[in-house]
CSV table of C-alpha atoms in Angstrom, one decimal:
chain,number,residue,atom,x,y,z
A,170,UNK,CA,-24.0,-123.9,-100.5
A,171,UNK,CA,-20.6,-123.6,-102.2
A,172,UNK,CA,-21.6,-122.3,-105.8
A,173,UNK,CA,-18.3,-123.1,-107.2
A,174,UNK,CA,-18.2,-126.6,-106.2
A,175,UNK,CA,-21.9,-127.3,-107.7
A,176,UNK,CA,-21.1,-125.4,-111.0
A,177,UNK,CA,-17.8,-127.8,-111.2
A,178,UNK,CA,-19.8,-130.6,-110.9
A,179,UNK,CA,-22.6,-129.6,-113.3
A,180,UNK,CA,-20.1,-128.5,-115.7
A,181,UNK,CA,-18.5,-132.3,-115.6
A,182,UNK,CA,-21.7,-133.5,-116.0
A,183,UNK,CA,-22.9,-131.4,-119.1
A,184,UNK,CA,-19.7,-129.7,-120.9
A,185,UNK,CA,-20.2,-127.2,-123.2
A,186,UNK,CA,-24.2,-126.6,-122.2
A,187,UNK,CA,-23.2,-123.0,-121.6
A,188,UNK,CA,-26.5,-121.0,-122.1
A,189,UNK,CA,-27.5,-124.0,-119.7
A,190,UNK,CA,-24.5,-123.3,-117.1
A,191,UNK,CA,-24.7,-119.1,-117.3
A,192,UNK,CA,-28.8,-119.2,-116.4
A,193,UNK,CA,-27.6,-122.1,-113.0
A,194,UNK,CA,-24.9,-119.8,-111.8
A,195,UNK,CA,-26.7,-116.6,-112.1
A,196,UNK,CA,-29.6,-118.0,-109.5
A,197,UNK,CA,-27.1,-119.8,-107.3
A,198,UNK,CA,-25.4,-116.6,-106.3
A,199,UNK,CA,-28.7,-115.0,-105.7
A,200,UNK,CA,-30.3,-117.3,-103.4
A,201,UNK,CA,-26.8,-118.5,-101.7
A,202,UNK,CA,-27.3,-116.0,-98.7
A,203,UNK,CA,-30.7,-117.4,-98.1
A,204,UNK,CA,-30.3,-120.9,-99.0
A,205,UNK,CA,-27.5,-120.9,-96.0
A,206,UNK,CA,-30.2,-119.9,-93.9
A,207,UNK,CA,-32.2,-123.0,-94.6
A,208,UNK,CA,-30.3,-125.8,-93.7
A,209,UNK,CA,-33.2,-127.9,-94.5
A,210,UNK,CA,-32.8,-127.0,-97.7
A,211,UNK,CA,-29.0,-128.4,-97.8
A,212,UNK,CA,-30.3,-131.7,-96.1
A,213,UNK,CA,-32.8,-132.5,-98.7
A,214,UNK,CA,-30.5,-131.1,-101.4
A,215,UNK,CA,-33.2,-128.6,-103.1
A,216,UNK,CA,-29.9,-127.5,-105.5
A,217,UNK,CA,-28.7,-130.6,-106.1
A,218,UNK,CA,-32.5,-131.5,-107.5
A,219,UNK,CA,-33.8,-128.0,-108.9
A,220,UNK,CA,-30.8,-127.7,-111.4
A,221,UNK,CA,-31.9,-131.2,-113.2
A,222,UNK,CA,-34.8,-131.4,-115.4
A,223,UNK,CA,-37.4,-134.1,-114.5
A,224,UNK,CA,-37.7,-135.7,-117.4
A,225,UNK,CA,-35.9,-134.8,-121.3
A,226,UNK,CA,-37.4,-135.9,-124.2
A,227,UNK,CA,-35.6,-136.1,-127.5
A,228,UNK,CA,-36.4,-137.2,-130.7
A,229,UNK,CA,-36.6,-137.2,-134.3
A,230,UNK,CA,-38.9,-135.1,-136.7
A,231,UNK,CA,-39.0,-136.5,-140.1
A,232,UNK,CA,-41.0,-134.6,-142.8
A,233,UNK,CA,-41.3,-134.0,-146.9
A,234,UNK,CA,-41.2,-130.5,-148.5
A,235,UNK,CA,-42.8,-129.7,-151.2
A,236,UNK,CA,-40.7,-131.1,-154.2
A,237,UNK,CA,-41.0,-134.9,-152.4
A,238,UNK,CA,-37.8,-134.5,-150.5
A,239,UNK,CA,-37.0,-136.2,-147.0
A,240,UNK,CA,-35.9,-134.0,-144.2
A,241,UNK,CA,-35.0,-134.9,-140.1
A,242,UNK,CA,-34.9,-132.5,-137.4
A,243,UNK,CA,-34.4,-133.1,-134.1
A,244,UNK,CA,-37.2,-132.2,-131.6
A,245,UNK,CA,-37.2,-131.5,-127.9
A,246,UNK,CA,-39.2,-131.3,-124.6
A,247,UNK,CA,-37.5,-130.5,-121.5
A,248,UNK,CA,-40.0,-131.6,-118.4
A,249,UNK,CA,-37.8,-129.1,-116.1
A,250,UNK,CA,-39.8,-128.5,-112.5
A,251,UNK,CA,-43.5,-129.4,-111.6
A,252,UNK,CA,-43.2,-129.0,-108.4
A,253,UNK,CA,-46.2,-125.8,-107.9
A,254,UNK,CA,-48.5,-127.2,-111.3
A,255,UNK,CA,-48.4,-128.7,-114.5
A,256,UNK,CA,-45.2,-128.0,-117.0
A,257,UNK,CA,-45.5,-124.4,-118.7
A,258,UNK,CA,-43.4,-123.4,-121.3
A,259,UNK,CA,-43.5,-122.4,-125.1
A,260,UNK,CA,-41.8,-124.0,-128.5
A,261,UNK,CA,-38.9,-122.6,-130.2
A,262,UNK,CA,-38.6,-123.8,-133.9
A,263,UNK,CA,-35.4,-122.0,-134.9
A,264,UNK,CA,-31.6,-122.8,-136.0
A,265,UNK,CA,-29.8,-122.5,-133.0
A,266,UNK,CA,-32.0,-124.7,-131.1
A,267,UNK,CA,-29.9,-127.2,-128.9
A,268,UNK,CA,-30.2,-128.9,-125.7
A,269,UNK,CA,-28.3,-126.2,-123.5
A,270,UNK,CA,-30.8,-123.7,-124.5
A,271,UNK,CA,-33.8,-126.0,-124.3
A,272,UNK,CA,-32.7,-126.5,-120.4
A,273,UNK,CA,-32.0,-123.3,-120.3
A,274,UNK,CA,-35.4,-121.8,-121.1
A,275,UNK,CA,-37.2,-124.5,-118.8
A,276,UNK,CA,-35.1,-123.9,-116.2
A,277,UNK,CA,-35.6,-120.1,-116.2
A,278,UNK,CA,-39.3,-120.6,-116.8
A,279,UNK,CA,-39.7,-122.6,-113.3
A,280,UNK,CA,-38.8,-119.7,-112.0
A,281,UNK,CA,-41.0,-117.4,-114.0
A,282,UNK,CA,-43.8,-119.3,-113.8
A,283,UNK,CA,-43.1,-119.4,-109.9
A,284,UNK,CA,-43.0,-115.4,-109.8
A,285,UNK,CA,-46.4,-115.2,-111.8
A,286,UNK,CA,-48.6,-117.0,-108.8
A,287,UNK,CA,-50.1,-119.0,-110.6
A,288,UNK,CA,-49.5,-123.3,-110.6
A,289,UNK,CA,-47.4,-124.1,-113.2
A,290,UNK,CA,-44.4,-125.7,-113.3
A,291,UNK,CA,-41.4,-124.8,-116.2
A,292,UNK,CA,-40.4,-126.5,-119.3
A,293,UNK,CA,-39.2,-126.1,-122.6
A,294,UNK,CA,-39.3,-127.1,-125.6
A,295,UNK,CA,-39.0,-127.1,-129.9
A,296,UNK,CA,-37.1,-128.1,-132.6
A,297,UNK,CA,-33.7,-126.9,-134.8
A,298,UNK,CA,-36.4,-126.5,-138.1
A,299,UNK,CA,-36.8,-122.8,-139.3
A,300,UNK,CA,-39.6,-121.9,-140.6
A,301,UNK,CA,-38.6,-119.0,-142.9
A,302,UNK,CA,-38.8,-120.1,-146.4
A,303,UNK,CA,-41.1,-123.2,-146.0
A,304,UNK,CA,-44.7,-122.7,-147.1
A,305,UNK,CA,-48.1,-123.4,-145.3
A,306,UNK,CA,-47.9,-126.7,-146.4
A,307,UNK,CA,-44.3,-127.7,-145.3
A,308,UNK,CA,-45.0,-125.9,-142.0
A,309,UNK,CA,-48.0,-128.1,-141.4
A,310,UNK,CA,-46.6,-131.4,-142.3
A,311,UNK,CA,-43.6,-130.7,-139.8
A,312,UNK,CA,-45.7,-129.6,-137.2
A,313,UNK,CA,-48.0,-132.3,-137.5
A,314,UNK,CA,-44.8,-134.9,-137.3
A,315,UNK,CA,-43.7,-133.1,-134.8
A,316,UNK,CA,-46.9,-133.4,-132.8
A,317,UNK,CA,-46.8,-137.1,-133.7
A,318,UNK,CA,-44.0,-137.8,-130.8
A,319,UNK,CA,-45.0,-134.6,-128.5
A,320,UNK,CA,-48.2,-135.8,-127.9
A,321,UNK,CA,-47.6,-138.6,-125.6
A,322,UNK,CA,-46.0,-136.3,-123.3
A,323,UNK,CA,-48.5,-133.4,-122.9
A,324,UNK,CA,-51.6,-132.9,-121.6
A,325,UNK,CA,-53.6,-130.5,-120.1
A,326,UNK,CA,-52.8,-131.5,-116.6
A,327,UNK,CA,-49.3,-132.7,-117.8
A,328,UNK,CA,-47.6,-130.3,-119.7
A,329,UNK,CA,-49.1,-127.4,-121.6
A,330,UNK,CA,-47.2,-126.2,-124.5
A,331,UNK,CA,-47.2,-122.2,-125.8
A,332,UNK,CA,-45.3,-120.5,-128.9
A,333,UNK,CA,-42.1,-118.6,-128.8
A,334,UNK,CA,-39.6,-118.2,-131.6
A,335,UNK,CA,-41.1,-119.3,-134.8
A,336,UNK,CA,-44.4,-120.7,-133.3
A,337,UNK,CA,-47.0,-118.2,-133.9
A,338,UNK,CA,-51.1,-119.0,-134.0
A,339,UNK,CA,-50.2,-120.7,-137.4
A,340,UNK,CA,-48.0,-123.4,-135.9
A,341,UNK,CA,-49.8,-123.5,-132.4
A,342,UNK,CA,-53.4,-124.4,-134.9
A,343,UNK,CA,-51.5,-126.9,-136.9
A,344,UNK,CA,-49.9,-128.6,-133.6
A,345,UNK,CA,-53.3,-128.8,-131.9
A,346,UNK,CA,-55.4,-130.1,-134.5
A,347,UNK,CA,-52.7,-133.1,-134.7
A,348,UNK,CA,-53.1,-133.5,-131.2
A,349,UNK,CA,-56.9,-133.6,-131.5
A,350,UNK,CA,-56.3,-136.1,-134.2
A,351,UNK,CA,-54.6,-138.4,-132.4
A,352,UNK,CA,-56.2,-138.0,-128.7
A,353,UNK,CA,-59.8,-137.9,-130.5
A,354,UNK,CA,-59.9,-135.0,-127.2
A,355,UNK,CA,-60.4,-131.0,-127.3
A,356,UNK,CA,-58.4,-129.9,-124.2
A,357,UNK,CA,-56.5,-126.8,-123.4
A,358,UNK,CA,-53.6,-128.4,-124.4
A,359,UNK,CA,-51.6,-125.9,-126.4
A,360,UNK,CA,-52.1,-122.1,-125.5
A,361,UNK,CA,-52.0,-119.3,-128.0
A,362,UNK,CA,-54.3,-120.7,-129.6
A,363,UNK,CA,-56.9,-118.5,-132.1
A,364,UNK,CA,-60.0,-116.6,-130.8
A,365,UNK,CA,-62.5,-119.1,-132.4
A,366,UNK,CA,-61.2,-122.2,-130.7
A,367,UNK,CA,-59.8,-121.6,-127.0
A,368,UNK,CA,-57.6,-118.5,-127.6
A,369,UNK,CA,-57.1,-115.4,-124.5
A,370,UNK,CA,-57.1,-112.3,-125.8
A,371,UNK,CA,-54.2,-110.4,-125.8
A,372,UNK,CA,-51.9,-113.5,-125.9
A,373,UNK,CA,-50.2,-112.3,-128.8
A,374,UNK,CA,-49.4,-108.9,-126.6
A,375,UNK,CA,-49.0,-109.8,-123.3
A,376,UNK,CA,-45.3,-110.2,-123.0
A,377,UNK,CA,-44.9,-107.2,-124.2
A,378,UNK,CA,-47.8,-105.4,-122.8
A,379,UNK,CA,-46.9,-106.8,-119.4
A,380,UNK,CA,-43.0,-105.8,-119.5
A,381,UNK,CA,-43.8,-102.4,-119.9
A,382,UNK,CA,-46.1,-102.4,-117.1
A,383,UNK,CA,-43.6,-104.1,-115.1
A,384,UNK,CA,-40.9,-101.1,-116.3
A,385,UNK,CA,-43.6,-98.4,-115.6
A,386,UNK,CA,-43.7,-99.6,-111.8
A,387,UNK,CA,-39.7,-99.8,-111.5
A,388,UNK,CA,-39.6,-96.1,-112.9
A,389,UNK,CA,-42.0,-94.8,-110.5
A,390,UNK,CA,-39.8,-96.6,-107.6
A,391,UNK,CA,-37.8,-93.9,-108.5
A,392,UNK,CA,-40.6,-91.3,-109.2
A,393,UNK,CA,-39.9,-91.2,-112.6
A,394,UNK,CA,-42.8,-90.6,-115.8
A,395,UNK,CA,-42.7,-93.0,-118.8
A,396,UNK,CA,-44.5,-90.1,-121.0
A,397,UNK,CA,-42.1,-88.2,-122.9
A,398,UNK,CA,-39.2,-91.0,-122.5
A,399,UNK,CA,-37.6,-92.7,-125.7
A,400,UNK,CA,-37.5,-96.2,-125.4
A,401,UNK,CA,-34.6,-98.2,-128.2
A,402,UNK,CA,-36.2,-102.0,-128.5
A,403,UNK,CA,-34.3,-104.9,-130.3
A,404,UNK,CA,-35.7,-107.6,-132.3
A,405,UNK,CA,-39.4,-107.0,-134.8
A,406,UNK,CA,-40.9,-110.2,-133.4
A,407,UNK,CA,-44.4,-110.4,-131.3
A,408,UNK,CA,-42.7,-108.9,-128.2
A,409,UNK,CA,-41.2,-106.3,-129.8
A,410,UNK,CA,-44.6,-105.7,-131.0
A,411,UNK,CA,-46.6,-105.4,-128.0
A,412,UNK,CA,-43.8,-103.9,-126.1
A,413,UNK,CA,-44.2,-100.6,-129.0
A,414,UNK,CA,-47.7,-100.7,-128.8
A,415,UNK,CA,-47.7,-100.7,-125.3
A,416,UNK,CA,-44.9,-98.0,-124.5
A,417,UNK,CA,-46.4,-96.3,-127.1
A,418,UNK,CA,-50.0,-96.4,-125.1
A,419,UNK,CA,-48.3,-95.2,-122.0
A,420,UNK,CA,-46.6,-91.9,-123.7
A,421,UNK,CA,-42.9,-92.6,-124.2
A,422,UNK,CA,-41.7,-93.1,-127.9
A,423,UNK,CA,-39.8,-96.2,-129.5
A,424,UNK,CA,-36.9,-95.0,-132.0
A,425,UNK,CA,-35.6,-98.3,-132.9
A,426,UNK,CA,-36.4,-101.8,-133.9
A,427,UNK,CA,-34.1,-104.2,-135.2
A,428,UNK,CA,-33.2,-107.7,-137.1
A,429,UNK,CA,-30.4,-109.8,-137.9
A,430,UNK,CA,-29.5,-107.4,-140.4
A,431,UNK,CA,-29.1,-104.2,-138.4
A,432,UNK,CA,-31.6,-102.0,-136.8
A,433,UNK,CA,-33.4,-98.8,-137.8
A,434,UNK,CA,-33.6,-94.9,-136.0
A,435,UNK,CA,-36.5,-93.5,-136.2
A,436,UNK,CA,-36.1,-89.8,-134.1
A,437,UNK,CA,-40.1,-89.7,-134.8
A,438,UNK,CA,-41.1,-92.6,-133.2
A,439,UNK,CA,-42.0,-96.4,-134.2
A,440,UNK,CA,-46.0,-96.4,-133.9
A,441,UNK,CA,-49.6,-96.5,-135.4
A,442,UNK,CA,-48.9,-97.0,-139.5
A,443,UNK,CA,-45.7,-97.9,-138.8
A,444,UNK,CA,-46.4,-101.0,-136.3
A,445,UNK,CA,-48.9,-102.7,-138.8
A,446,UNK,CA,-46.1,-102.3,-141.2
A,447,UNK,CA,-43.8,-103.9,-139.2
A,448,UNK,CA,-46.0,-106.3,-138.9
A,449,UNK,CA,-47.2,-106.8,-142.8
A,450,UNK,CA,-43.5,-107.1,-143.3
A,451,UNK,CA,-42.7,-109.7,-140.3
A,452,UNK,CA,-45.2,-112.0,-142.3
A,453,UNK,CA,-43.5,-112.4,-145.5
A,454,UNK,CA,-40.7,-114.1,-143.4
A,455,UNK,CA,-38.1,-111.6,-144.8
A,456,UNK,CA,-36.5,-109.0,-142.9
A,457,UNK,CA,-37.7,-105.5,-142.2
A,458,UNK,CA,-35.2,-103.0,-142.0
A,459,UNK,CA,-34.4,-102.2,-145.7
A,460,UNK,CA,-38.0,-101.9,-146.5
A,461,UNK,CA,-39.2,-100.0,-143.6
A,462,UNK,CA,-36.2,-97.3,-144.2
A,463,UNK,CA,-37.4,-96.8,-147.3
A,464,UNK,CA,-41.1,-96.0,-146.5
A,465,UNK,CA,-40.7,-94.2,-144.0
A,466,UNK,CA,-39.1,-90.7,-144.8
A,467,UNK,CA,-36.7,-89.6,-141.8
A,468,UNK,CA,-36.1,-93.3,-140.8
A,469,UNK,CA,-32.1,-94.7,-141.0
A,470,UNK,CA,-31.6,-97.8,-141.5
A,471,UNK,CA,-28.1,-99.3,-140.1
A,472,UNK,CA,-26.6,-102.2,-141.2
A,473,UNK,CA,-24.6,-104.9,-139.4
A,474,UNK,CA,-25.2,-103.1,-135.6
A,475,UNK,CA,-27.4,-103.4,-133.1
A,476,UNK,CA,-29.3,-100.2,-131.8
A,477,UNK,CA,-27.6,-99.8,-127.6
A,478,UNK,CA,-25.3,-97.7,-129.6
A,479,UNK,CA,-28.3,-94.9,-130.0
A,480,UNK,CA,-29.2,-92.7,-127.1
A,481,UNK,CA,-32.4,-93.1,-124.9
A,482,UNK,CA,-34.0,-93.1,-121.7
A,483,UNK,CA,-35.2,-97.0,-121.6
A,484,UNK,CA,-33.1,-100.1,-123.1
A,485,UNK,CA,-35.6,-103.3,-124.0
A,486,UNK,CA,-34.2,-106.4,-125.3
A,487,UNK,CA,-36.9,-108.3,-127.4
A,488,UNK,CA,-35.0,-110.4,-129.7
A,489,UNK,CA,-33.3,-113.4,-127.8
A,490,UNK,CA,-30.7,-114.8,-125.3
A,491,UNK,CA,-27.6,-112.7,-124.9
A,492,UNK,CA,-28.1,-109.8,-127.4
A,493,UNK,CA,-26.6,-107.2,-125.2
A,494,UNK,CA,-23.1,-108.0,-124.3
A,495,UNK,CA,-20.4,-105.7,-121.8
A,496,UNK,CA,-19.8,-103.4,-124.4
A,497,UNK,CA,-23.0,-102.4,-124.7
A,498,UNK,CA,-23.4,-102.4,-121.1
A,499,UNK,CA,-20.5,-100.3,-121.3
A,500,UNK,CA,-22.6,-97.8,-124.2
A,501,UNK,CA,-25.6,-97.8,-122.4
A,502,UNK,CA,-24.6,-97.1,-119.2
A,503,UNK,CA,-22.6,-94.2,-120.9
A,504,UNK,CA,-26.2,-92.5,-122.1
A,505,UNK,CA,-27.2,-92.9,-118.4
A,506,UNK,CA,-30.7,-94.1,-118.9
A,507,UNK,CA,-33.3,-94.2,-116.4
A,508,UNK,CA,-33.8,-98.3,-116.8
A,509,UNK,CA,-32.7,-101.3,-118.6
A,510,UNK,CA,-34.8,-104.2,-118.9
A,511,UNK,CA,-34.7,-107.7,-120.6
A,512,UNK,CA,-37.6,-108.6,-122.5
A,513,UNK,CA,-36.3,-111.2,-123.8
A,514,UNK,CA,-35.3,-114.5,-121.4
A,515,UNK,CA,-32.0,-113.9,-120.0
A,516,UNK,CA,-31.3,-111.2,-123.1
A,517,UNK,CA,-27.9,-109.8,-121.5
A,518,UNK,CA,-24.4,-111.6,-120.6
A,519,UNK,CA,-23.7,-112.2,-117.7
A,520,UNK,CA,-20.8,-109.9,-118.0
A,521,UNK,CA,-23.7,-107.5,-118.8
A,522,UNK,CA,-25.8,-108.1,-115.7
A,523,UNK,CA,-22.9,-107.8,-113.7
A,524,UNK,CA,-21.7,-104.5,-114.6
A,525,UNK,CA,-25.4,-102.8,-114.7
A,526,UNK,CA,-26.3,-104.0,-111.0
A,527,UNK,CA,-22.7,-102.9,-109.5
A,528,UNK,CA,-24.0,-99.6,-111.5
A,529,UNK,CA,-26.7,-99.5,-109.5
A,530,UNK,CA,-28.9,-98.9,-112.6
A,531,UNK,CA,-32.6,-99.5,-112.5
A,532,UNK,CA,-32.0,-102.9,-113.9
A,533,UNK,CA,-34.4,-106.1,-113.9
A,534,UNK,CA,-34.2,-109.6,-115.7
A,535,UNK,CA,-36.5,-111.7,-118.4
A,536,UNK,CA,-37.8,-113.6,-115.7
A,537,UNK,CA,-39.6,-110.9,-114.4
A,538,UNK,CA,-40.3,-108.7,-116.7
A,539,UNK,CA,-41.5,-110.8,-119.6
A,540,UNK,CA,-43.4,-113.7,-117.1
A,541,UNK,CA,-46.5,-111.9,-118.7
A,542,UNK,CA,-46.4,-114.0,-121.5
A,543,UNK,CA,-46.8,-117.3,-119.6
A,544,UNK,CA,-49.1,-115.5,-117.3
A,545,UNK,CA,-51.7,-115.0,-119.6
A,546,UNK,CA,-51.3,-118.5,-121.0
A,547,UNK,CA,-52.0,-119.9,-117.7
A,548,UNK,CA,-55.3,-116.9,-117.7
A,549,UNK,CA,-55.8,-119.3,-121.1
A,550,UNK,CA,-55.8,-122.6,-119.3
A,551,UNK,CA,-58.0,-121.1,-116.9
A,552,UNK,CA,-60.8,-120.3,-119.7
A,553,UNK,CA,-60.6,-123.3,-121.2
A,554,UNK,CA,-60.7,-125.5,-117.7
A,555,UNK,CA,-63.4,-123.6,-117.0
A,556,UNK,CA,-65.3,-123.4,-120.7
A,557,UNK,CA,-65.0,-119.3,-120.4
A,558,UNK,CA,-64.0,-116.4,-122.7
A,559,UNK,CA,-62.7,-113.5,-121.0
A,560,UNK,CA,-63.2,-109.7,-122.2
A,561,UNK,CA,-60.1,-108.2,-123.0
A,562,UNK,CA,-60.6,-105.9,-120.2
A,563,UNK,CA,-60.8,-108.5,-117.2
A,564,UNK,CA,-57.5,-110.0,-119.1
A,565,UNK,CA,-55.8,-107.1,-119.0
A,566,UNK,CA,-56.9,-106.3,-115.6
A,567,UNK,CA,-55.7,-109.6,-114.1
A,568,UNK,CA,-52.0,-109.4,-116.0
A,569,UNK,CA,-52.1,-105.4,-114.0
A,570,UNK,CA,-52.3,-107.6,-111.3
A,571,UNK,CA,-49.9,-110.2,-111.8
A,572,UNK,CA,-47.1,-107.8,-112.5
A,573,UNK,CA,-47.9,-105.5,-110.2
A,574,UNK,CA,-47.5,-108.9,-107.7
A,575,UNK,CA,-44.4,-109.9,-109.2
A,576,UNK,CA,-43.0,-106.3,-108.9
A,577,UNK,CA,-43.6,-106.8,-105.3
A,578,UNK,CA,-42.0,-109.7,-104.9
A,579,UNK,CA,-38.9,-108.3,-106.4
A,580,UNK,CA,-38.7,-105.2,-104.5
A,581,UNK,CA,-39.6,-107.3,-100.7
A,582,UNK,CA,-36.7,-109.7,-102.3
A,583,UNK,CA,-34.0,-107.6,-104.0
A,584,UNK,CA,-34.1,-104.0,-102.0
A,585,UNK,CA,-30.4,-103.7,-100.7
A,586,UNK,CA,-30.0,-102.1,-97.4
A,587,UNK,CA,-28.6,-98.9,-99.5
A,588,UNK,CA,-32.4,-98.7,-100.7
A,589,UNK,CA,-30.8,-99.9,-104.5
A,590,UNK,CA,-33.4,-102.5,-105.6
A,591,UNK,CA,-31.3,-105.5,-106.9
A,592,UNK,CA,-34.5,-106.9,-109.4
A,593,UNK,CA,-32.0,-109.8,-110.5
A,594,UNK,CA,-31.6,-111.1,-107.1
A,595,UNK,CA,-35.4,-110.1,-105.7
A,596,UNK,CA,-36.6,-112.5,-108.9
A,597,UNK,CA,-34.5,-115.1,-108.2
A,598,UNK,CA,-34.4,-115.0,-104.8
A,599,UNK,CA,-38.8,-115.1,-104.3
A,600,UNK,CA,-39.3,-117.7,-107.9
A,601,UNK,CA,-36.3,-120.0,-106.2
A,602,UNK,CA,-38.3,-120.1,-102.2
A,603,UNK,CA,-41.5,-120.9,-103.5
A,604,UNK,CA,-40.4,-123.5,-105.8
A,605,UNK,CA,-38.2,-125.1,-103.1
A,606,UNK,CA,-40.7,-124.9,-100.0
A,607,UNK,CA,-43.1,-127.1,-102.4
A,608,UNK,CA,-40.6,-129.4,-103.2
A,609,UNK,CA,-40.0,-129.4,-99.5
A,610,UNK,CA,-43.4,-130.5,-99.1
A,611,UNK,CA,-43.8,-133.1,-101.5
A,612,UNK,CA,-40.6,-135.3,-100.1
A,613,UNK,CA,-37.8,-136.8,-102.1
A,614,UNK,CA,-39.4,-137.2,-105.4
């Protein structure tokens, strides 16, 4: 495999999809070295196929606000990889939603999804509509527009959507009871859904629950203890949230959260009152740094930065794609923490990456450490298929068990023969082989 020559020719193909182009490269030079091995691989051209979606679906959302006024957004699904199940993946409804990031997502997610071992395939999906602002009422009518086009392409052995950015329970209830409308069906189409009607418990967690479970396990590879560690975290979001519950839980303390306006220090610790704050706050739609410095006596709030510039033993991103650049590489690697961890999908540069793995920090990618999101979505389909409500208990039991297995598969994958474990290449490296040995088996399709 000549990666060069393939990221030319993708490049020609789709110029200026660079979210798109950084997430291809980083998994072609990971699995190069064992791709070479395979030339069945090269014969049936597993690259040349796993870097195109499927099938992309674009269209238009039109919707009325309040005051009687027409507005069109554009809405997307992006069918990446069902080569090991039906299509997984969440909807963004933010800004900065474009193609290159909704092939982006779905492409990382095959991968994910692949690491999680469970059958589903990856896709994306959402819309350039914010939410913040609009009321219940303009929320719903978008949604329900939305759902108007989406729901000839989904389906519970199709494509199962989820929520990310801007698609909480609210929008996920407002999508599925549109689908149900128009399908006259109730099917596990959607996950995230509520309690009362389908939902997993700890959905709203498990990304963030399950990244810190994943981090606990690369910290004792090293014989390191989480209690007593400060952790800095980016972004106030539901990740953010069950990745300070959950690091809380375990004994280390969070000293920073953050939003597009800054972040806030807090020496004694982001936690109990101060989470269901956080999260009172995160409802209104408005920002909560301002606010939260001034409730909480001894907290800072710093405007116009983001918080790798504070000291601590464990860097989370939780926010979105590419929030920690070189220089902060540069920063953190200069406090010489004990790990560094994306949260959120594909949350550092590549410039980033680069520099932490030839640091031989304990470093591991979104694929891997935030797949407990998805994995506990496909634990959802799994109740719904099978009319069954787990206790939280046997959910959080069986996401112990998926990222303990998806540690695994990093370390058997990405352990150098220095003993450095390489987590960015051990995740790409076991999501990319299973994927491509099932396309294998299914033919040219």
């Amino acid at each position: 495999m000549e990666v060069e020559k393939i990221m030319q020719n993708l490049e020609q193909k789709h110029p200026g999809e660079s979210e798109f182009l950084q997430a291809v490269r980083e998994v072609l030079l990971s699995v190069k070295d064992i791709y070479n091995q395979h030339p069945e691989f090269e014969k049936a051209k597993i690259i040349e196929r796993i870097v195109e979606p499927e099938r992309i679906v674009m269209f238009r959302v039109p919707w009325t606000d309040d005051k009687g006024d027409v507005h069109v957004n554009i809405g997307y699904r992006v069918q990446f990889n069902s080569a090991i199940g039906p299509y997984k993946g969440g909807l963004r409804f933010h800004p900065s939603v474009n193609l290159s990031i909704m092939k982006f997502l779905g492409f990382e997610q095959t991968f994910k999804n692949a690491l999680t071992t469970l059958p589903m395939g990856g896709a994306k999906g959402g819309s350039d509509f914010s939410i913040r602002g609009r009321s219940d009422a303009e929320v719903m009518r978008f949604c329900q527009s939305f759902m108007a086009e989406l729901y000839r392409h989904i389906g519970p052995n199709v494509d199962v959507p989820a929520g990310d950015i801007g698609v909480g329970g609210r929008e996920i209830g407002y999508l599925f009871g549109m689908y149900k409308k128009l399908t006259t069906q109730w099917e596990g189409v959607l996950t995230g859904k509520g309690m009362e009607w389908g939902g997993s418990i700890l959905r709203p967690e498990a990304t963030g629950y399950g990244a810190l479970y994943f981090v606990n396990q690369m910290l004792q590879t090293r014989n390191i203890d989480i209690k007593g560690k400060s952790v800095v975290i980016s972004g106030f979001g539901n990740v953010a949230w069950g990745a300070a519950k959950k690091a809380t839980e375990l004994g280390a303390k969070v000293i920073t959260i953050s939003g597009p306006d800054g972040y806030i220090y807090d020496p004694a610790g982001i936690s109990g009152e101060k989470i269901e704050y956080m999260l009172e706050l995160r409802a209104t739609g408005n920002d909560i740094c301002s606010p939260y410095a001034d409730k909480f006596e001894g907290s800072k709030f710093v405007e116009g930065k983001k918080p790798w510039e504070c000291k601590a033993d464990i860097y989370l991103t939780c926010a979105t794609q590419n929030e920690l650049n070189g220089q902060d590489a540069d920063m953190i690697l200069a406090h010489k923490p004990d790990c560094v961890a994306e949260v959120s999908n594909m949350g550092c540069t590549a410039d980033a990456v680069t520099k932490f793995v030839e640091a031989q920090q304990l470093f591991a990618p979104g694929k891997a450490v935030n797949a407990g999101g998805v994995a506990t979505s496909g634990l959802e389909m799994t109740q719904n298929s099978i009319r069954l409500h787990w206790s939280g208990q046997e959910v959080d039991e069986k996401l112990h068990y998926i990222m303990h297995s998806i540690h695994e598969q990093c370390v058997k994958y990405g352990t150098q023969p220095d003993g450095y474990i390489d987590y960015v290449k051990g995740a790409n490296v076991a999501g990319f082989m299973k994927v491509a040995h099932a396309m294998m088996a299914q033919g040219v399709v």
